XYZ file of C-alpha atoms in Angstrom:
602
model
C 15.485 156.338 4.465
C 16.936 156.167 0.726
C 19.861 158.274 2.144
C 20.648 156.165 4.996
C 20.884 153.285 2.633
C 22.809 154.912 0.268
C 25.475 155.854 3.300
C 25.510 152.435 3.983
C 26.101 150.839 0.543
C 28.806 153.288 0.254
C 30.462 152.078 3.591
C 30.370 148.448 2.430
C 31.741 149.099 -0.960
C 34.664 151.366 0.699
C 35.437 147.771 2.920
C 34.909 145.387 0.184
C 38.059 145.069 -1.898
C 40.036 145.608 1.694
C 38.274 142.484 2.993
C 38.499 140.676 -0.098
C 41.602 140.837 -0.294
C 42.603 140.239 3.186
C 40.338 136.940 3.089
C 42.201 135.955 -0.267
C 45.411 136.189 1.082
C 44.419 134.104 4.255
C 45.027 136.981 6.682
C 41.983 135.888 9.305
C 42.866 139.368 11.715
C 40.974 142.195 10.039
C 39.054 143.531 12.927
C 41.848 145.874 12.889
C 41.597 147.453 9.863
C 37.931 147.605 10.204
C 38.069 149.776 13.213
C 37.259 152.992 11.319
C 34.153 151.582 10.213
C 33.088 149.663 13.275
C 33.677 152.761 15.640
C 31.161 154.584 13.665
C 27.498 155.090 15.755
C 25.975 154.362 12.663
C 27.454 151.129 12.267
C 25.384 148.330 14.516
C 26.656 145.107 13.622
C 29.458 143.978 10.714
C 29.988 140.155 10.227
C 32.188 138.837 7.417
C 32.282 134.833 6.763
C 34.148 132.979 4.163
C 32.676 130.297 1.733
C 32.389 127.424 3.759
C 30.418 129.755 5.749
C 32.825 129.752 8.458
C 32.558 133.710 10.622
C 35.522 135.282 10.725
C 34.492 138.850 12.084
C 31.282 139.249 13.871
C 31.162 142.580 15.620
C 28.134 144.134 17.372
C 28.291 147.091 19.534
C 27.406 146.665 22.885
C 25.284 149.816 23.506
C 23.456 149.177 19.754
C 20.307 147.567 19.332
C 18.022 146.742 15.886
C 15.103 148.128 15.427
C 12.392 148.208 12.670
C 13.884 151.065 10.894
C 17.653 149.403 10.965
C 19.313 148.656 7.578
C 21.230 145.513 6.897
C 23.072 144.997 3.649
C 25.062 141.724 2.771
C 27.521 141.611 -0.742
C 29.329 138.859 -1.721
C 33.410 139.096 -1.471
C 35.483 138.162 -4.405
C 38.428 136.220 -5.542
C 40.963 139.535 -6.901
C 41.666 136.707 -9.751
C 39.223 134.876 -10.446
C 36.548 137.006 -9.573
C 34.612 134.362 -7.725
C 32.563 134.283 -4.206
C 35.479 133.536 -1.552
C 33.023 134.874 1.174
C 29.940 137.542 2.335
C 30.329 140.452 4.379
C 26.873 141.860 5.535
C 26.359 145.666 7.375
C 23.724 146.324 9.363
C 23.315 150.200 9.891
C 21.612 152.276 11.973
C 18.088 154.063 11.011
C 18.002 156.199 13.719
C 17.982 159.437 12.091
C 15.174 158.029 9.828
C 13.343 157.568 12.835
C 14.471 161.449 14.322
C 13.277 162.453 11.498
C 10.058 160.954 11.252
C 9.330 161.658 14.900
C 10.094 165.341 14.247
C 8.072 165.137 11.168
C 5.006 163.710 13.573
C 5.127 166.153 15.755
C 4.891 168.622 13.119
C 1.838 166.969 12.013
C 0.048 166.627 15.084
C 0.390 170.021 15.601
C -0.377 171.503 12.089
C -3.462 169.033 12.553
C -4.342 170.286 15.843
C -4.250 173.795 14.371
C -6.466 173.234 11.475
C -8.893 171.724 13.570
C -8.676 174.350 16.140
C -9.526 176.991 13.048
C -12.184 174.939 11.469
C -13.977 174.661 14.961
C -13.442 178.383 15.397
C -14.778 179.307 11.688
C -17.530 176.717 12.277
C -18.525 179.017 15.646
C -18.225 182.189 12.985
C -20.173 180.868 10.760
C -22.757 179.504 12.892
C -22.786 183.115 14.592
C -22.915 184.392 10.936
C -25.951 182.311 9.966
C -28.082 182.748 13.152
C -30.325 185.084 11.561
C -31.015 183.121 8.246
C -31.533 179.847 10.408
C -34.497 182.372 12.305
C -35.376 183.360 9.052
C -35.557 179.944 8.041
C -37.469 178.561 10.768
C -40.129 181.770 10.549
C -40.816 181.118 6.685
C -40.775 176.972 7.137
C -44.114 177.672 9.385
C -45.771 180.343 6.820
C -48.722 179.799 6.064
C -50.733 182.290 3.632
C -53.001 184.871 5.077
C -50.655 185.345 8.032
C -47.827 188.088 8.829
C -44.503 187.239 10.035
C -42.448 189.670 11.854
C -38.752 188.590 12.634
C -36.917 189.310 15.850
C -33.122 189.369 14.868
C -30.589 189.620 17.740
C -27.990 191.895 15.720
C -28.464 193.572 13.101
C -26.438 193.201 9.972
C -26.753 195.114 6.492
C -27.411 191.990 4.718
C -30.087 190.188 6.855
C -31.627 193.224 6.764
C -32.149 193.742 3.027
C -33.140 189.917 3.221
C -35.679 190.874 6.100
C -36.938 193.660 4.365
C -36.918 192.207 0.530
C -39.086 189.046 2.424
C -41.419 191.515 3.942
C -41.886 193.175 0.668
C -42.721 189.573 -0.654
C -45.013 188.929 2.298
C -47.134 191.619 1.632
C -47.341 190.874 -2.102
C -48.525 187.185 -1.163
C -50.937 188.631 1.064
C -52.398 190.581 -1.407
C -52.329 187.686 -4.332
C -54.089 185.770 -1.705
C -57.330 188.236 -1.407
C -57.260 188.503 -5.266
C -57.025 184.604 -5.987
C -59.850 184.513 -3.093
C -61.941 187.198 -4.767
C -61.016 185.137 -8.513
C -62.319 182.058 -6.815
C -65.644 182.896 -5.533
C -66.039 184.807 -8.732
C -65.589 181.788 -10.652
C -67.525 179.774 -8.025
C -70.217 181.719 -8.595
C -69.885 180.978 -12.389
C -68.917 177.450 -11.913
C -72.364 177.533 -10.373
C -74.417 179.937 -12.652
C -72.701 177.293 -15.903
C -73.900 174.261 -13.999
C -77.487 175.601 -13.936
C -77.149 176.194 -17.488
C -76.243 172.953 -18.554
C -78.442 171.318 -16.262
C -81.160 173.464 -18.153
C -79.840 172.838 -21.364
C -79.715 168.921 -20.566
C -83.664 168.813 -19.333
C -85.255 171.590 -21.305
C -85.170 172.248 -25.270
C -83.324 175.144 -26.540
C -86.181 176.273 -28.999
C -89.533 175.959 -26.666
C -87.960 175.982 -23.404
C -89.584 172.918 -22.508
C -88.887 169.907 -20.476
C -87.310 168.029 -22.952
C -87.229 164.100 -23.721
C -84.482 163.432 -20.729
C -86.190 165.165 -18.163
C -89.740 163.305 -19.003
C -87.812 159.904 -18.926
C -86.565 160.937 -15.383
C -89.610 162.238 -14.082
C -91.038 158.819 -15.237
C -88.575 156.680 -12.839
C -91.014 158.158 -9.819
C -93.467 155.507 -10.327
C -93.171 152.156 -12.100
C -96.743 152.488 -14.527
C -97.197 155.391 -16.072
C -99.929 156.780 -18.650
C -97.862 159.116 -21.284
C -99.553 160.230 -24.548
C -97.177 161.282 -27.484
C -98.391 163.744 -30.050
C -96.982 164.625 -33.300
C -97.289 167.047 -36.091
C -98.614 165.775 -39.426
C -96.803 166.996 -42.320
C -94.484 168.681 -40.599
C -91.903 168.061 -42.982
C -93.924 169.518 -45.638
C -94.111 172.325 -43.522
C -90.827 172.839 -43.541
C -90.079 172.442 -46.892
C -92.690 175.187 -48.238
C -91.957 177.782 -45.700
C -88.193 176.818 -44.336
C -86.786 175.795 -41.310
C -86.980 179.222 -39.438
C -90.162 179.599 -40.016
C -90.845 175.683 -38.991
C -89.122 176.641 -35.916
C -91.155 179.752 -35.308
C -94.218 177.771 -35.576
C -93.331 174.992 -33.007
C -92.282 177.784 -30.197
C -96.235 178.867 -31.148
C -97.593 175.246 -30.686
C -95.575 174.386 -27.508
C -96.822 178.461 -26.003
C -100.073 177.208 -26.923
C -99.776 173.413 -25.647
C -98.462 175.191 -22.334
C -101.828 177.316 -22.125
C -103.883 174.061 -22.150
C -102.151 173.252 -18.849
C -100.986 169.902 -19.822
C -97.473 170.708 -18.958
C -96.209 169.360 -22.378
C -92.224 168.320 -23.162
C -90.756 168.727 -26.456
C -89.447 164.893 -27.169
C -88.626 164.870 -31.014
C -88.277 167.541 -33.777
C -92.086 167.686 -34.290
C -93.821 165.612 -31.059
C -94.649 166.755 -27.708
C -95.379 164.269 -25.051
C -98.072 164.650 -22.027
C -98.515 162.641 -18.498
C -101.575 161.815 -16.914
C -102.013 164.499 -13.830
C -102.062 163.002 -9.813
C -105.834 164.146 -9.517
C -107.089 163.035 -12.892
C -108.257 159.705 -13.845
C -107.661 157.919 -17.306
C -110.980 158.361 -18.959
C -110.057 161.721 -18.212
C -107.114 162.227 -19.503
C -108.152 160.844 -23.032
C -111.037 162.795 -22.836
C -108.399 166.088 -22.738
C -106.093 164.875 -25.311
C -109.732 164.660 -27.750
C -110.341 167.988 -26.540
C -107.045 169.175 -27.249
C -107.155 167.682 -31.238
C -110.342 169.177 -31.109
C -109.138 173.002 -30.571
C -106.133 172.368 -32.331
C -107.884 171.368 -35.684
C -109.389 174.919 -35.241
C -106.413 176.833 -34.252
C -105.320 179.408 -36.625
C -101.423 179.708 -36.193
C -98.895 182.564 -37.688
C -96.162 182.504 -40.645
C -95.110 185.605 -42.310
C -98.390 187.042 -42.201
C -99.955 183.267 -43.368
C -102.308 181.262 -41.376
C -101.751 178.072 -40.539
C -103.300 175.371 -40.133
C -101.946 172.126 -37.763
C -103.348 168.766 -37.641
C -101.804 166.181 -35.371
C -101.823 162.899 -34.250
C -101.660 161.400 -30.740
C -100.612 157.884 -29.292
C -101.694 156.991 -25.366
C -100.233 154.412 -23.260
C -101.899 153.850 -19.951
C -100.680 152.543 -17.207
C -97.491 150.711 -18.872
C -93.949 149.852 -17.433
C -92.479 151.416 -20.797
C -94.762 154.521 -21.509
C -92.485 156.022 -24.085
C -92.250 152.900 -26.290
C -95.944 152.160 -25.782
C -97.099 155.628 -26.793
C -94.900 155.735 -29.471
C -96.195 152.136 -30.739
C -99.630 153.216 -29.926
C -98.669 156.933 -32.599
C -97.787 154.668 -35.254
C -100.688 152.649 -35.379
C -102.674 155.299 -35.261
C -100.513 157.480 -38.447
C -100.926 153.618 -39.831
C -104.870 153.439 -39.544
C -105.376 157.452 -40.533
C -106.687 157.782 -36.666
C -106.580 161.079 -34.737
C -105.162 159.354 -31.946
C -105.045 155.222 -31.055
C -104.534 153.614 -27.552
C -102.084 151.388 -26.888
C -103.206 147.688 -26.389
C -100.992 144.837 -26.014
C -102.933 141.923 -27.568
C -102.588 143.711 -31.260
C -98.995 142.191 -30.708
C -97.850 145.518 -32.383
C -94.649 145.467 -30.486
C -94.036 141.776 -31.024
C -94.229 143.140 -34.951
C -91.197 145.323 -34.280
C -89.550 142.884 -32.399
C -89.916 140.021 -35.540
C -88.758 143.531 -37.634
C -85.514 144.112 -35.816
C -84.460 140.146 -35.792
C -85.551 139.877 -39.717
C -83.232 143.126 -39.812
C -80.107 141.708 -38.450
C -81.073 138.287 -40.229
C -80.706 140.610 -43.466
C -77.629 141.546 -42.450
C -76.191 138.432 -41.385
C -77.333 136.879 -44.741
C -75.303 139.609 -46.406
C -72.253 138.612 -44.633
C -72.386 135.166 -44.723
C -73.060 135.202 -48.954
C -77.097 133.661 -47.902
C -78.319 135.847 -50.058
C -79.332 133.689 -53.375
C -80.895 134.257 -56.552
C -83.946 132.274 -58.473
C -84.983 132.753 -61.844
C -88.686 132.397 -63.095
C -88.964 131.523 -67.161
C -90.713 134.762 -69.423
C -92.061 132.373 -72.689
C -92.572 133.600 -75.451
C -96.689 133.611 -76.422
C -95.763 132.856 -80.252
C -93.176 130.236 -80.213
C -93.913 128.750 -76.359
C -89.863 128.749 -76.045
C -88.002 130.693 -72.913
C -86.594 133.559 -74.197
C -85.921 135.602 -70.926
C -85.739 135.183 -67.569
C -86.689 137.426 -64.489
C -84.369 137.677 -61.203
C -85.696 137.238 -57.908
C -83.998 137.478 -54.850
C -84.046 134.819 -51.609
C -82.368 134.697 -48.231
C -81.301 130.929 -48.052
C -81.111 129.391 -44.422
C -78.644 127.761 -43.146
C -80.823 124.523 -43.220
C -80.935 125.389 -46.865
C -84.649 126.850 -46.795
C -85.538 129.767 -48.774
C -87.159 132.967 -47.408
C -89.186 134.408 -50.149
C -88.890 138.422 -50.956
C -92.175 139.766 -49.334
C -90.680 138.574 -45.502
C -87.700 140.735 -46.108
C -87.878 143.572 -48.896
C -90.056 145.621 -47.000
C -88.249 145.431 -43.821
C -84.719 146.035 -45.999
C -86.087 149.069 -47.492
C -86.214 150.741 -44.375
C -82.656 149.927 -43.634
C -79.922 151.024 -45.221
C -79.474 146.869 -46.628
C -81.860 147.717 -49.162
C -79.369 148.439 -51.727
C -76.627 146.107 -50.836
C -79.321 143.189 -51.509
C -79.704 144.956 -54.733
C -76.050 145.245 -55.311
C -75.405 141.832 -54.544
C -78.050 140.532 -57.080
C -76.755 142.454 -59.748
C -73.955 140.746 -59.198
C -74.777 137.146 -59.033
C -76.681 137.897 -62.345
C -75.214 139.848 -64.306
C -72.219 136.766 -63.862
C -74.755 134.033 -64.547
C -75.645 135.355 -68.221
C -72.382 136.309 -68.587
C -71.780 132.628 -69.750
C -76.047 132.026 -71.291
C -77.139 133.905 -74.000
C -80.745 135.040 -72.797
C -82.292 138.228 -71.609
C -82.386 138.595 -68.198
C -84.642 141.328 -65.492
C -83.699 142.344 -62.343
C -86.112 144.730 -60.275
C -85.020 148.247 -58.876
C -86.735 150.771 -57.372
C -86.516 154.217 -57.257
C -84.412 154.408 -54.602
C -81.962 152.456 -55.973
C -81.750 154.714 -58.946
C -81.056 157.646 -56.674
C -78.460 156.330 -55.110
C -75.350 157.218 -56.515
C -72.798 154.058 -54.920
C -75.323 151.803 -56.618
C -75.861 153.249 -59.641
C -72.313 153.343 -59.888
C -71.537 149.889 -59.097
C -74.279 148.673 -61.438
C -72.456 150.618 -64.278
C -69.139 148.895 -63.274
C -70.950 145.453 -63.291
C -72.315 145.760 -66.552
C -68.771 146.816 -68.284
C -66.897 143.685 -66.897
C -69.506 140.892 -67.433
C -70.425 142.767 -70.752
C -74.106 141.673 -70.266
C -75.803 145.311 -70.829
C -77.481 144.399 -74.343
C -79.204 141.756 -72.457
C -80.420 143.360 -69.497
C -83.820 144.677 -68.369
C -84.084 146.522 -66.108
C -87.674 146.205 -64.238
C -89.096 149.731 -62.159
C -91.765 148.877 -59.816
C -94.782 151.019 -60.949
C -96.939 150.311 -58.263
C -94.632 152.274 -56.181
C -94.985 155.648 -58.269
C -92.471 157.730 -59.441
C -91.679 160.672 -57.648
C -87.785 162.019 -58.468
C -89.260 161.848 -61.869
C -86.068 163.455 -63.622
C -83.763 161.854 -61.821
C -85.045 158.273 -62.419
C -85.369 159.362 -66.387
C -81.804 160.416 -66.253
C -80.805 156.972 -65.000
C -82.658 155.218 -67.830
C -80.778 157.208 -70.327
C -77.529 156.960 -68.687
C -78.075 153.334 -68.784
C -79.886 153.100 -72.578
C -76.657 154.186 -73.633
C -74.985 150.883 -72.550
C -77.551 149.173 -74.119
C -79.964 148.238 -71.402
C -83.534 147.686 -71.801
C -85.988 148.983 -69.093
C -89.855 147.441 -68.156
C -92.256 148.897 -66.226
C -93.263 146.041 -63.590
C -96.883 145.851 -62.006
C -97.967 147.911 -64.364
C -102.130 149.170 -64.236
C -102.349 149.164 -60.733
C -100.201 152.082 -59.808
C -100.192 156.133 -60.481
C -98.058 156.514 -63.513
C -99.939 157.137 -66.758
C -98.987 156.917 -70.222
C -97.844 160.480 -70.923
C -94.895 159.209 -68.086
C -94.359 155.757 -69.816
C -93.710 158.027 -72.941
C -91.465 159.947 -71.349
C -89.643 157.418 -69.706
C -88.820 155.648 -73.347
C -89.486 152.164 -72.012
C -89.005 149.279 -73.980
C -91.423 146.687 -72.047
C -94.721 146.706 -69.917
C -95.088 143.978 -67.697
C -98.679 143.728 -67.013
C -99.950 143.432 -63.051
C -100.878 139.535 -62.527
C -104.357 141.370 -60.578
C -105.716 142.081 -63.951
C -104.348 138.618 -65.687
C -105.418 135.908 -63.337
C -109.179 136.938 -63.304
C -109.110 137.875 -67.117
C -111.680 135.194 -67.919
C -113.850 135.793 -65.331
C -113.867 139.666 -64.788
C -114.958 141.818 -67.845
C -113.552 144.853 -66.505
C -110.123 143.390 -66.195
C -110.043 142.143 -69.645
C -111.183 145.994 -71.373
C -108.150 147.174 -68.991
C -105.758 144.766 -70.480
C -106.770 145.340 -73.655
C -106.426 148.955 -73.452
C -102.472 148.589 -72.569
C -102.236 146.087 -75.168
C -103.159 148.438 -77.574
C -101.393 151.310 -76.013
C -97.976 149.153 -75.930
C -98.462 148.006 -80.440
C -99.031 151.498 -80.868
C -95.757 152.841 -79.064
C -94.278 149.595 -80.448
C -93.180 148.107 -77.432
C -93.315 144.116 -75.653
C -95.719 142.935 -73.483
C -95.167 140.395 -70.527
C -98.689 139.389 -68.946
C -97.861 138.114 -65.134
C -99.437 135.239 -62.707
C -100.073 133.446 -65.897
C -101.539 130.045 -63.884
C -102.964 127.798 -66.451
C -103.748 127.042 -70.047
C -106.757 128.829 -70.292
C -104.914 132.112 -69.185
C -101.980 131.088 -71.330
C -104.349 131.024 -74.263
C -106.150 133.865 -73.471
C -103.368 136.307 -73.019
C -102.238 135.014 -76.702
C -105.244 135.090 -78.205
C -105.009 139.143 -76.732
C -101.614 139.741 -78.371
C -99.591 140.466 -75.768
C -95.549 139.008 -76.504
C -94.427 137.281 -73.152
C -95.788 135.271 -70.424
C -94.637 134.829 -67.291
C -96.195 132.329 -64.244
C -96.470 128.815 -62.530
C -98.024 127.205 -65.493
C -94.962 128.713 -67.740
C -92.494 127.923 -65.565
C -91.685 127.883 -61.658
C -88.454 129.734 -60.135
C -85.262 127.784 -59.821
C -81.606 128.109 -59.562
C -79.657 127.980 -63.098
C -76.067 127.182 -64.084
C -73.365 128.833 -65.779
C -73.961 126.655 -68.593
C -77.426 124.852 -70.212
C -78.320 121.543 -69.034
């Protein structure tokens, strides 16, 4: 097409300047001169007009026609002079041979096309030939299912398929045999799954030591009825036990008592480290059934059992609950009572409110706790006069848990339930505390109770030494050790009072003529003060006894050249008495009641 026009640009610039000129020098007959050009089969149409647009040549031929693929070309015609328009002369050529050309060119393409296609459709019937046996292939292995042989039926054999065939067989038969083993692997492990199962459901119901039903498996075998009668027994001084001969041989001996318990035919269960639990038998009645476990402490108070070649022998205690909708916690209630009372055994009976006791004991245990968190718990301090000069001199700390009405809840209600928590010795902590900043700003002696446990433990004992550094109150501190609960870490409580001597604290021995210490241990324990039991003060005037006791330590404590505090002192006449005896201190309502001090004297 770019060919054709060029042939025709170059036609109508060969005419131009001959037409130009022609038109400039008025000469109207040119058709002429043009005859070479409009003769041409290329040529269509030629039409030449001057400026005023009048047509002065306007030749068509007669057998030509325009078509889409024509070319027409117009181009203005010049003045030789002045170089301006004087007319237009536009060609209009021919584009047949474009077209020839692209027709031939179409033809060519419909028949490359129709090849290609004809050899694609041809390879596509090869291929498909070709890939008849992988499609069978295909098809057999899509369906295979393990445990099952396929066998392939090829039309034609080729090299290839074969080796495929053969290398699938080969695979088939290894599958086959993986199956049997991961069949045979799988009911072996079945059968361990199963044999593992029994042993955990053994080791989940019955004790690893005795081989008896353990706690789980009695609490399961109780669901079967709603009331149940259980009794609960448990070896006294077990622990003891354990501690003189060791653990194996502790073990050793319970496998003896539960072979033995077994012999008695009361179908024990091991529910503890050192109890064993019994149920009331179907046939037997409850009169009975006590009557067996009497029998049973009985014999067992006079069987000899085996350690290393030493006899022993093992007492034991038994609680009973009959008939109750919680057995275990009955019969365990019903034990303790019994351990309480020095009983061999105790039934449970639930107007003794026993369990309502443990009930009041877990709420004034969390009450503890909640006091702790909430900053409840509060310290009072009770006046220590002095006998000579009637002035206060020290006081003594004592501990309250303060409502949130603002009541007070003295220390009997919650001590003893705190020191069988772990709160015992954050209370103590916490009291330390308060007082130690109190008289950081007074300048009297102050006490503050601990008991043995509290000197054991090694957090408190460490954050009592810390308190004393910053408030810088050690010279003034005493230390008060409950005698009445006796001392039995001797050496380690000793090593406290040295450890804390050498801060300067003072120590007094609290309650003291009631409990178990005597004075070779008040010697040894290099305490400064001995604060004597208020049992022996208040009835000093009216018991004899009392008075040859008190005057015993009185003379014990000038001797060692220590203090004296007498306590409960509750009116003149004790007051008096006590100072007539010589004793340094005195401490009680008539001296002065509990209350809450200041920072600073009023």
């Amino acid at each position: 097409m770019n060919s054709q026009k060029e042939k025709a640009s170059l036609l109508i610039d060969t005419i131009n300047p001959t037409v130009s000129l022609s038109l400039f020098l008025g000469m109207n007959d040119i058709g002429d001169k043009l005859s070479p050009i409009t003769q041409r089969n290329e040529v269509i149409a030629l039409k030449i007009s001057d400026a005023k647009g009048k047509i002065i040549l306007n030749y068509r031929q007669y057998n030509g026609s325009e078509t889409n693929d024509s070319i027409s070309i117009t181009e203005n015609l010049m003045d030789p002079s002045t170089l301006k328009p004087i007319g237009s002369i536009t060609l209009t050529y021919s584009g047949e041979e474009f077209t020839k050309t692209m027709n031939r060119f179409y033809t060519l393409y419909g028949w490359i096309t129709i090849s290609v296609l004809s050899i694609l459709w041809l390879m596509m019937l090869w291929i498909n030939r070709l890939l008849l046996p992988i499609t069978l292939i295909a098809h057999k292995v899509r369906n295979f299912k393990p445990g099952e042989k396929i066998s392939f039926d090829i039309p034609y054999t080729q090299r290839e398929f074969a080796q495929i065939i053969h290398s699938f067989e080969t695979m088939q038969e290894s599958v086959i045999q993986y199956s049997h083993e991961i069949e045979t692997i799988n009911n072996n492990l079945q059968i361990k799954i199963t044999e593992q199962t029994h042993k955990a459901t053994h080791h989940l119901y019955y004790d690893t030591l005795t081989s008896l039903p353990n706690r789980i498996k009695l609490q399961e075998d109780l669901l079967e009825k709603p009331n149940n009668t259980v009794a609960i027994l448990n070896i006294d001084d077990f622990k003891e036990i354990n501690d003189f001969f060791g653990i194996d041989a502790g073990d050793w001996l319970l496998t003896q008592i539960a072979r033995w318990l077994s012999e008695m035919k009361l179908k024990p269960y091991r529910i503890g480290g050192d109890e064993f639990a019994f149920r009331l038998k179907g046939e037997s009645s409850h009169v009975e059934f006590q009557h067996e476990i009497e029998l049973l402490l009985s014999l067992l108070s006079e069987k000899l059992f085996m350690i290393s070649d030493e006899t022993v022998h093992v007492r034991a205690t038994v609680g009973i609950a009959i008939d109750s909708d919680k057995p275990l916690i009955h019969a365990d209630v019903a034990l303790n009572k019994a351990r309480s009372a020095k009983l061999p055994y105790s039934v449970y009976d639930q107007s003794e409110g026993i369990e309502q006791q443990y009930q009041a004991n877990i709420a004034m245990s969390a009450q503890i706790r909640q006091a702790l968190i909430e900053h409840r718990i509060v310290c009072q301090y009770q006046p220590i006069v002095s006998c000579s000069s009637g002035k206060i001199e020290k006081f003594e700390t004592l501990v309250r848990i303060q409502n949130e009405d603002g009541s007070l809840i003295p220390p009997y209600d919650f001590l003893p339930i705190a020191q069988k928590t772990k709160l015992y010795h954050h209370i103590t902590q916490e009291v330390v505390y308060q007082a130690c900043h109190l008289f950081a700003a007074r300048h009297e002696q102050f006490s503050i109770n601990l008991s043995s446990s509290d000197m054991l433990d090694l957090r408190t004992v460490t954050t009592i030494e810390n308190i004393l550094r910053q408030t810088g109150t050690a010279n003034r501190v005493i230390f008060e050790i409950l005698e009445s609960e006796g001392i039995e870490n001797f050496d380690e409580v000793a090593s406290f009072i040295s450890r804390m001597k050498e801060l300067g604290v003072r120590f007094a021995i609290d309650d003291f003529g009631t409990g178990y210490s005597n004075f070779e241990n008040i010697l040894k324990l290099n305490v400064d003060i001995l604060k004597i039991d208020g049992s022996l003060i208040k009835a000093i005037n009216e018991n004899p006894r009392n008075r040859i006791v008190v005057e015993a330590i009185i003379d014990f404590a000038h001797r060692i050249e220590i203090d004296t505090v007498a306590e409960f002192v509750a009116s003149e006449e004790i007051l008096q008495k006590v100072t007539d005896l010589g004793i340094t201190y005195a401490q009680g309502f008539h001296t002065g009641k509990p209350l809450f001090l200041h920072q600073q004297l009023m």
